[in-house]
Amino acid sequence: MLRNKPLAIVLVLVLAFVAIAPSFMGIVSTNMIAELAIMAMFAVSVNMLLSFTGLLTFGHALFFGVGAYATALAIIHIEGISLVPALLIGVSSSMVAALICSPLLVRVSGTAFAMLTLAFGQLMYVMCLKFRDITGGEDGITLFDMPSLNLFGLVSLDIDNPTTFYYFAVIVCVASMWAMWYFTRTPLGGVQVGIRDNALRIDYLGYHVPTSKAIVFIISGGFAGLAGSLFAIFQQVVSVDGVLHIMVSFIPIMAIMLGGIGSFMGPITGTGLLLLLDELSKHYTDRVELVTGIVFILAVMYAPFGLNGLYLKAQVAWQIHKRKKLEMESAA
Amino acid sequence: MSPVTAMYVTQALHGIAYGMLLFLVSSGLTLIFGMMGVLNMAHAAFFMLSGYLCYQILAITGNFWVSLLIAPLIVAGLGLLVERFLLRKVKAHGLGHIAELLLTLGISLVIVEFVKAIWGTESLVIRIPQGLQGLVTFAGLEYPIYRLFLIGLALVILVVLVVSLYKTRLGKIVRAASSDPEMVSALGINMPSVFMLVFGLGTWMAGVAGVAAAPLLTVFPGIADQVGMDAFVVVVVGGFGSLLGAFVVSLTLGELNAYGIQFLPKLAPVLMFGFMALVLSFRPQGFFGEGEG
Amino acid sequence: MSNILETKDLRHDFSGLEVIRGIDLQIAEGERHAIIGPNGAGKTTLFNLITGFYKPRHGKIMFGGKDVTGFKPYKLNRLGLARSFQITSTFNKLTVAENVRLGVLSRRGIRFNMWKPMKKMDAVNQEVDKILERINLSEQRDVWASLLSYGKNRALEMSLTLTTDPKLILLDEPCAGMSPDETRTAVDLIRKLTEGKSMVIVEHDMDVVFSLADRITVIHYGQVLATGKPDEIRENQAVKDAYLGHGIVEQ
């Protein structure tokens, strides 16, 4: 990625912008950026499965929701807990959820996998609706007293302050996305892509596919849980429809589709595009989701490789050019 | 019949009624998957749309039977258009059938939002038509006529479907295409037309179910998710592409629903999804399906 | 000399249709062994049984003296068995170097590392470079596997099979679909790369079989029809009958 100078420059500029945004933007705008960061991070965790392992998941809301609820419940039931431990509880809960689901998940791929994740997601949704005493059912849980953010026991920050939350959320999300990118550079990340391209071959090369998949699920689930936990803090309300509904699973899929399946940046640019679309259509119509749905269908039909499609096309052309050049040179 | 027995029988009949409804919806879904390899995420949305169209046609004509005739046809027509102009044109990504799944997902969203835009989010009530109101008495039991009508209607369609599949030439082509589309195409049969036919037929059946269910379940946007999820469970457990599987599992699910609601309200969804998850993991082609998965 | 691979009364069926009907094989260590037979004889099924793709309905498979019946592919690989695929099976969206690297990482047992970037693994990358040189693909190292010419893709396929440093290599019709020139190159490559190792090859092309094999087993209707040195097989009447003019008679 660092080979790609233009991309690196754009990233640096974006990060710089995000770093100084609160100094010239109002709370509404910085909140939007914070939400974008959280949802983009969530989409990147889904993308670990979709673009890098070749698995389409319709149920990632499960991990998002588990993280959100675990954090919210921790804040409510554990006296005086500070922010970071509450978030860690959210993350570990979603990782445990992923661990529990993995024995079944690793056995399937393709449409069966999509259906299975759909089933798990719906199961969690329905269960949380039913167990109202714990989850508050449709009304959900409201967080009135926000925990403070204790940094290394030295500084105590008030997370109610939008600017504080903004920097905290953005830093955590950017760091998480970077971690997931770094993962793709490691051997296990390489195995993941191998599984996507040719699971049978990977098996025959001596890799244990089920274990590799399980580890990826747990990591992906963990980051999704982190996104959910941050979302809970952000909204200060956690409801079943807000964090476990099937749309919560579909939105990152749509984002990845728009940004470009098969790329790392796809979910990030796609989420940005979705949010932009939301904002723009709000001005013209109430039916924002309808516009999103239509745009999505158009994208699937006419721009199946999304925003990243242009970039991919350029890459392929470059590869073909290199090969042609080699063949011409060896023929000469 | 003693009151206790009467209650059990009533629940059993309720189960059959919902089961047959579910069968109408899921048979189309399973046929489409068996033949085209595509799980139509929008199938239940068509079911829902048909209910709304029924409401509208009823408002205009005041005649339920006209709705029952026309609404499914409109929905089937829409299905044909979707297949011909959208589904067919979608290119595979090289990641299995992801593109089709996503496309039908998008269509399902658009249909639900469209319905919300025009008719709002409140439940719409549709009254049971004149001739089918009231109860019928047999064996000391009183049972709503309308539900019996529903069962009868579904059975008639089922019989016609089975007869056409097994006794007509077109039916044989459809069955063959369901296991080996390439071979059938090589025999010179126009596969795209067969696909379109099956897609339209499946959607039509969902449309009929949509109208028939409307007086019972009422019409609201969330019904697509509810019935849709049940239909997925039927198709997964019964076997992708198996009509027999769809029939057996639909009825089973209908009964489980009827009794489950009575006796185990909290556990019912867990059992259902849990069972679906197990089938997907250990026997991905379903109980009656042929090695696909 | 001990046997690197043995099967004892191997049987397998598909939904009741018996395809492998009692096969005993002995492959000696260091031997190059070809398995041939008319279409439908069961060669591919036998191959898939030995390589762990199917679990045999009945019988034993011994690898290096150890009972490996029913072992899954990854386990067999870690014990030193590797296979190639008839339909080229590489990692399409990865570069040639990345393809080979996956094999090298596995051989070195680096399978679950998620903290060190692959770029920084110098020993691994050097090994990848050496392998690429041996199979003449150094220039194409950054080209996606799916964009290689057929012949070069097969070479990559072969090298993937070998990167895990197997003791026994199983090749499934490695020269399928190749022109005579490409076949000659492939055979030379195979001979070079399997030097000092044991090899089992399933092939239809008799030129390839006779130029590579130390011993040949002929399969017919799921059973062993004959086993022996190439000359013995060439003269064997039963084999000639079975093929009825399929190339072997013309030799």
CSV table of C-alpha atoms in Angstrom, one decimal, chain C:
chain,number,residue,atom,x,y,z
C,1,MET,CA,13.7,-51.0,-0.2
C,2,SER,CA,10.6,-50.1,1.7
C,3,ASN,CA,7.4,-49.0,0.2
C,4,ILE,CA,6.5,-45.3,0.5
C,5,LEU,CA,2.9,-45.9,-0.4
C,6,GLU,CA,0.8,-49.0,-0.1
C,7,THR,CA,-2.9,-49.7,-0.4
C,8,LYS,CA,-4.5,-52.9,0.8
C,9,ASP,CA,-7.8,-54.1,-0.6
C,10,LEU,CA,-9.0,-50.6,-1.3
C,11,ARG,CA,-12.7,-50.4,-2.1
C,12,HIS,CA,-14.9,-47.4,-2.8
C,13,ASP,CA,-18.4,-46.8,-4.1
C,14,PHE,CA,-20.6,-43.9,-5.0
C,15,SER,CA,-24.2,-44.4,-3.9
C,16,GLY,CA,-23.9,-48.1,-4.2
C,17,LEU,CA,-22.0,-48.1,-7.5
C,18,GLU,CA,-18.7,-49.8,-6.8
C,19,VAL,CA,-15.9,-47.9,-8.5
C,20,ILE,CA,-12.8,-49.3,-6.8
C,21,ARG,CA,-13.1,-53.0,-6.3
C,22,GLY,CA,-10.1,-54.2,-4.2
C,23,ILE,CA,-6.9,-52.5,-5.2
C,24,ASP,CA,-3.5,-53.4,-3.8
C,25,LEU,CA,-0.7,-51.0,-4.7
C,26,GLN,CA,2.9,-50.9,-3.8
C,27,ILE,CA,5.0,-47.9,-4.6
C,28,ALA,CA,8.7,-48.3,-3.6
C,29,GLU,CA,10.6,-45.4,-2.2
C,30,GLY,CA,12.3,-43.3,-4.8
C,31,GLU,CA,10.3,-44.9,-7.6
C,32,ARG,CA,8.5,-43.2,-10.4
C,33,HIS,CA,5.2,-45.0,-10.8
C,34,ALA,CA,2.5,-44.4,-13.4
C,35,ILE,CA,-1.1,-45.4,-13.1
C,36,ILE,CA,-2.8,-45.9,-16.5
C,37,GLY,CA,-6.1,-47.4,-17.7
C,38,PRO,CA,-9.0,-46.8,-20.0
C,39,ASN,CA,-11.5,-44.1,-19.4
C,40,GLY,CA,-13.8,-44.8,-16.5
C,41,ALA,CA,-11.4,-47.4,-15.0
C,42,GLY,CA,-11.3,-45.5,-11.7
C,43,LYS,CA,-7.9,-43.8,-11.9
C,44,THR,CA,-9.2,-40.5,-10.7
C,45,THR,CA,-11.1,-42.0,-7.9
C,46,LEU,CA,-8.1,-44.0,-6.8
C,47,PHE,CA,-6.1,-40.8,-7.0
C,48,ASN,CA,-8.6,-39.0,-4.8
C,49,LEU,CA,-8.6,-41.8,-2.3
C,50,ILE,CA,-4.9,-41.8,-1.9
C,51,THR,CA,-4.7,-38.0,-1.6
C,52,GLY,CA,-7.4,-37.9,1.1
C,53,PHE,CA,-10.1,-36.2,-0.9
C,54,TYR,CA,-12.4,-39.2,-0.2
C,55,LYS,CA,-12.3,-41.6,2.7
C,56,PRO,CA,-12.3,-45.2,1.3
C,57,ARG,CA,-15.3,-47.3,2.1
C,58,HIS,CA,-13.0,-50.2,2.8
C,59,GLY,CA,-9.3,-51.0,2.9
C,60,LYS,CA,-6.1,-49.4,4.2
C,61,ILE,CA,-3.7,-46.8,2.9
C,62,MET,CA,-0.2,-46.8,4.3
C,63,PHE,CA,2.2,-44.0,3.8
C,64,GLY,CA,5.8,-44.6,4.9
C,65,GLY,CA,4.6,-47.5,6.9
C,66,LYS,CA,2.0,-45.4,8.8
C,67,ASP,CA,-1.7,-46.1,8.5
C,68,VAL,CA,-3.2,-42.9,7.0
C,69,THR,CA,-6.5,-44.2,5.9
C,70,GLY,CA,-9.1,-41.4,6.1
C,71,PHE,CA,-6.5,-38.7,6.8
C,72,LYS,CA,-7.6,-35.3,5.6
C,73,PRO,CA,-5.5,-33.5,2.9
C,74,TYR,CA,-3.7,-31.1,5.2
C,75,LYS,CA,-2.6,-33.9,7.5
C,76,LEU,CA,-1.2,-35.9,4.6
C,77,ASN,CA,0.6,-32.9,3.4
C,78,ARG,CA,2.3,-32.4,6.7
C,79,LEU,CA,3.4,-36.0,6.6
C,80,GLY,CA,5.1,-35.4,3.2
C,81,LEU,CA,2.5,-36.2,0.6
C,82,ALA,CA,1.6,-33.6,-2.1
C,83,ARG,CA,-0.6,-33.6,-5.1
C,84,SER,CA,-1.1,-31.5,-8.2
C,85,PHE,CA,-4.4,-30.9,-9.9
C,86,GLN,CA,-5.5,-31.8,-13.4
C,87,ILE,CA,-7.4,-28.5,-13.8
C,88,THR,CA,-4.8,-25.9,-12.9
C,89,SER,CA,-5.4,-25.0,-9.3
C,90,THR,CA,-3.5,-21.9,-8.3
C,91,PHE,CA,-4.4,-18.8,-6.5
C,92,ASN,CA,-5.8,-16.6,-9.2
C,93,LYS,CA,-5.7,-13.2,-7.7
C,94,LEU,CA,-2.3,-13.6,-6.2
C,95,THR,CA,1.0,-13.1,-7.9
C,96,VAL,CA,3.3,-15.9,-8.8
C,97,ALA,CA,5.6,-15.1,-6.0
C,98,GLU,CA,2.7,-14.9,-3.5
C,99,ASN,CA,1.5,-18.3,-4.7
C,100,VAL,CA,4.8,-19.9,-4.1
C,101,ARG,CA,5.2,-18.1,-0.8
C,102,LEU,CA,2.1,-19.8,0.6
C,103,GLY,CA,3.7,-23.1,0.0
C,104,VAL,CA,7.0,-22.1,1.5
C,105,LEU,CA,5.3,-20.6,4.6
C,106,SER,CA,3.4,-23.9,5.1
C,107,ARG,CA,6.6,-25.9,4.9
C,108,ARG,CA,8.2,-23.8,7.5
C,109,GLY,CA,5.2,-24.2,9.8
C,110,ILE,CA,4.3,-20.5,9.6
C,111,ARG,CA,0.6,-20.9,9.4
C,112,PHE,CA,-1.0,-18.8,12.1
C,113,ASN,CA,1.4,-15.9,12.4
C,114,MET,CA,-0.6,-12.7,12.5
C,115,TRP,CA,2.0,-10.2,13.8
C,116,LYS,CA,4.9,-10.2,11.3
C,117,PRO,CA,4.4,-8.9,7.8
C,118,MET,CA,5.4,-11.4,5.1
C,119,LYS,CA,7.5,-8.8,3.3
C,120,LYS,CA,9.9,-8.8,6.2
C,121,MET,CA,10.4,-12.5,6.3
C,122,ASP,CA,13.8,-12.6,4.5
C,123,ALA,CA,14.5,-16.3,4.7
C,124,VAL,CA,11.0,-17.1,3.3
C,125,ASN,CA,11.4,-14.6,0.5
C,126,GLN,CA,14.8,-15.9,-0.4
C,127,GLU,CA,13.5,-19.4,-0.7
C,128,VAL,CA,10.7,-18.1,-2.9
C,129,ASP,CA,13.2,-16.5,-5.2
C,130,LYS,CA,15.2,-19.7,-5.5
C,131,ILE,CA,12.1,-21.7,-6.4
C,132,LEU,CA,11.1,-19.2,-9.0
C,133,GLU,CA,14.5,-19.5,-10.6
C,134,ARG,CA,14.2,-23.3,-10.7
C,135,ILE,CA,10.9,-23.2,-12.5
C,136,ASN,CA,11.9,-20.3,-14.8
C,137,LEU,CA,9.2,-18.0,-13.5
C,138,SER,CA,11.4,-15.3,-11.9
C,139,GLU,CA,10.4,-12.7,-14.5
C,140,GLN,CA,6.7,-13.3,-13.9
C,141,ARG,CA,7.0,-13.1,-10.2
C,142,ASP,CA,4.6,-10.1,-9.9
C,143,VAL,CA,2.1,-11.3,-12.4
C,144,TRP,CA,-1.3,-12.6,-11.3
C,145,ALA,CA,-1.5,-16.4,-11.7
C,146,SER,CA,-4.7,-16.1,-13.7
C,147,LEU,CA,-2.9,-14.1,-16.3
C,148,LEU,CA,-0.1,-16.6,-17.0
C,149,SER,CA,0.0,-18.6,-20.1
C,150,TYR,CA,-1.2,-22.2,-19.8
C,151,GLY,CA,2.2,-23.8,-19.8
C,152,LYS,CA,3.6,-21.3,-17.2
C,153,ASN,CA,0.5,-21.8,-15.1
C,154,ARG,CA,1.2,-25.6,-15.1
C,155,ALA,CA,4.7,-24.9,-14.1
C,156,LEU,CA,3.5,-22.8,-11.2
C,157,GLU,CA,1.0,-25.6,-10.3
C,158,MET,CA,3.8,-28.1,-10.2
C,159,SER,CA,6.0,-25.9,-8.1
C,160,LEU,CA,3.2,-25.4,-5.6
C,161,THR,CA,3.0,-29.1,-5.2
C,162,LEU,CA,6.7,-29.2,-4.5
C,163,THR,CA,7.2,-26.2,-2.2
C,164,THR,CA,6.1,-28.2,0.8
C,165,ASP,CA,9.1,-30.5,0.2
C,166,PRO,CA,7.1,-33.7,-0.1
C,167,LYS,CA,8.5,-37.2,0.0
C,168,LEU,CA,5.8,-38.5,-2.4
C,169,ILE,CA,4.4,-36.4,-5.2
C,170,LEU,CA,1.2,-37.3,-6.9
C,171,LEU,CA,0.6,-35.8,-10.3
C,172,ASP,CA,-2.9,-35.8,-11.8
C,173,GLU,CA,-2.6,-35.7,-15.6
C,174,PRO,CA,0.0,-33.0,-15.5
C,175,CYS,CA,0.3,-32.8,-19.3
C,176,ALA,CA,-3.4,-32.6,-20.1
C,177,GLY,CA,-4.2,-30.2,-22.8
C,178,MET,CA,-0.6,-29.5,-23.7
C,179,SER,CA,1.0,-29.2,-27.1
C,180,PRO,CA,3.9,-31.7,-27.9
C,181,ASP,CA,6.4,-28.9,-27.2
C,182,GLU,CA,4.9,-28.0,-23.9
C,183,THR,CA,4.7,-31.7,-23.0
C,184,ARG,CA,8.4,-32.2,-23.6
C,185,THR,CA,9.2,-29.2,-21.5
C,186,ALA,CA,6.8,-30.4,-18.8
C,187,VAL,CA,8.3,-33.9,-18.8
C,188,ASP,CA,11.8,-32.5,-18.4
C,189,LEU,CA,10.7,-30.2,-15.6
C,190,ILE,CA,9.0,-33.1,-13.8
C,191,ARG,CA,12.0,-35.3,-14.1
C,192,LYS,CA,14.2,-32.5,-12.8
C,193,LEU,CA,11.9,-31.6,-9.9
C,194,THR,CA,11.2,-35.1,-8.7
C,195,GLU,CA,14.9,-36.1,-8.6
C,196,GLY,CA,15.4,-38.3,-5.5
C,197,LYS,CA,11.7,-38.3,-4.6
C,198,SER,CA,8.9,-40.8,-5.0
C,199,MET,CA,6.3,-40.0,-7.6
C,200,VAL,CA,3.0,-41.4,-8.7
C,201,ILE,CA,1.6,-40.1,-12.0
C,202,VAL,CA,-1.8,-40.6,-13.5
C,203,GLU,CA,-1.6,-40.0,-17.3
C,204,HIS,CA,-3.3,-40.7,-20.6
C,205,ASP,CA,-0.4,-39.6,-22.7
C,206,MET,CA,1.7,-42.8,-23.3
C,207,ASP,CA,4.8,-40.9,-24.4
C,208,VAL,CA,4.9,-39.2,-21.0
C,209,VAL,CA,4.3,-42.5,-19.2
C,210,PHE,CA,7.0,-44.4,-21.0
C,211,SER,CA,9.6,-41.7,-20.7
C,212,LEU,CA,9.1,-41.1,-17.0
C,213,ALA,CA,7.9,-44.3,-15.3
C,214,ASP,CA,10.0,-46.9,-13.6
C,215,ARG,CA,7.0,-49.1,-13.1
C,216,ILE,CA,3.4,-49.0,-14.3
C,217,THR,CA,0.1,-50.2,-12.9
C,218,VAL,CA,-2.8,-50.7,-15.2
C,219,ILE,CA,-6.3,-50.2,-13.7
C,220,HIS,CA,-9.4,-51.6,-15.3
C,221,TYR,CA,-12.9,-51.7,-13.9
C,222,GLY,CA,-11.7,-50.6,-10.5
C,223,GLN,CA,-9.1,-53.4,-10.2
C,224,VAL,CA,-5.5,-53.9,-11.0
C,225,LEU,CA,-5.1,-55.5,-14.3
C,226,ALA,CA,-1.3,-55.6,-14.4
C,227,THR,CA,1.8,-54.2,-12.7
C,228,GLY,CA,5.3,-54.2,-13.9
C,229,LYS,CA,8.1,-52.5,-15.7
C,230,PRO,CA,7.2,-50.5,-18.9
C,231,ASP,CA,8.4,-53.3,-21.2
C,232,GLU,CA,6.4,-56.0,-19.4
C,233,ILE,CA,3.3,-53.8,-19.7
C,234,ARG,CA,3.8,-53.1,-23.3
C,235,GLU,CA,3.9,-56.8,-24.1
C,236,ASN,CA,1.0,-57.7,-21.8
C,237,GLN,CA,-1.9,-59.2,-23.8
C,238,ALA,CA,-4.6,-58.5,-21.3
C,239,VAL,CA,-3.6,-54.8,-21.2
C,240,LYS,CA,-3.6,-54.6,-25.0
C,241,ASP,CA,-7.1,-56.1,-25.0
C,242,ALA,CA,-8.3,-53.7,-22.4
C,243,TYR,CA,-7.2,-50.7,-24.4
C,244,LEU,CA,-8.3,-52.1,-27.8
C,245,GLY,CA,-6.2,-49.8,-29.8
C,246,HIS,CA,-5.9,-46.9,-27.4
C,247,GLY,CA,-2.4,-45.9,-28.1
C,248,ILE,CA,-0.6,-48.6,-26.2
C,249,VAL,CA,-0.9,-51.1,-29.1
C,250,GLU,CA,0.6,-48.6,-31.5
C,251,GLN,CA,3.8,-48.2,-29.4
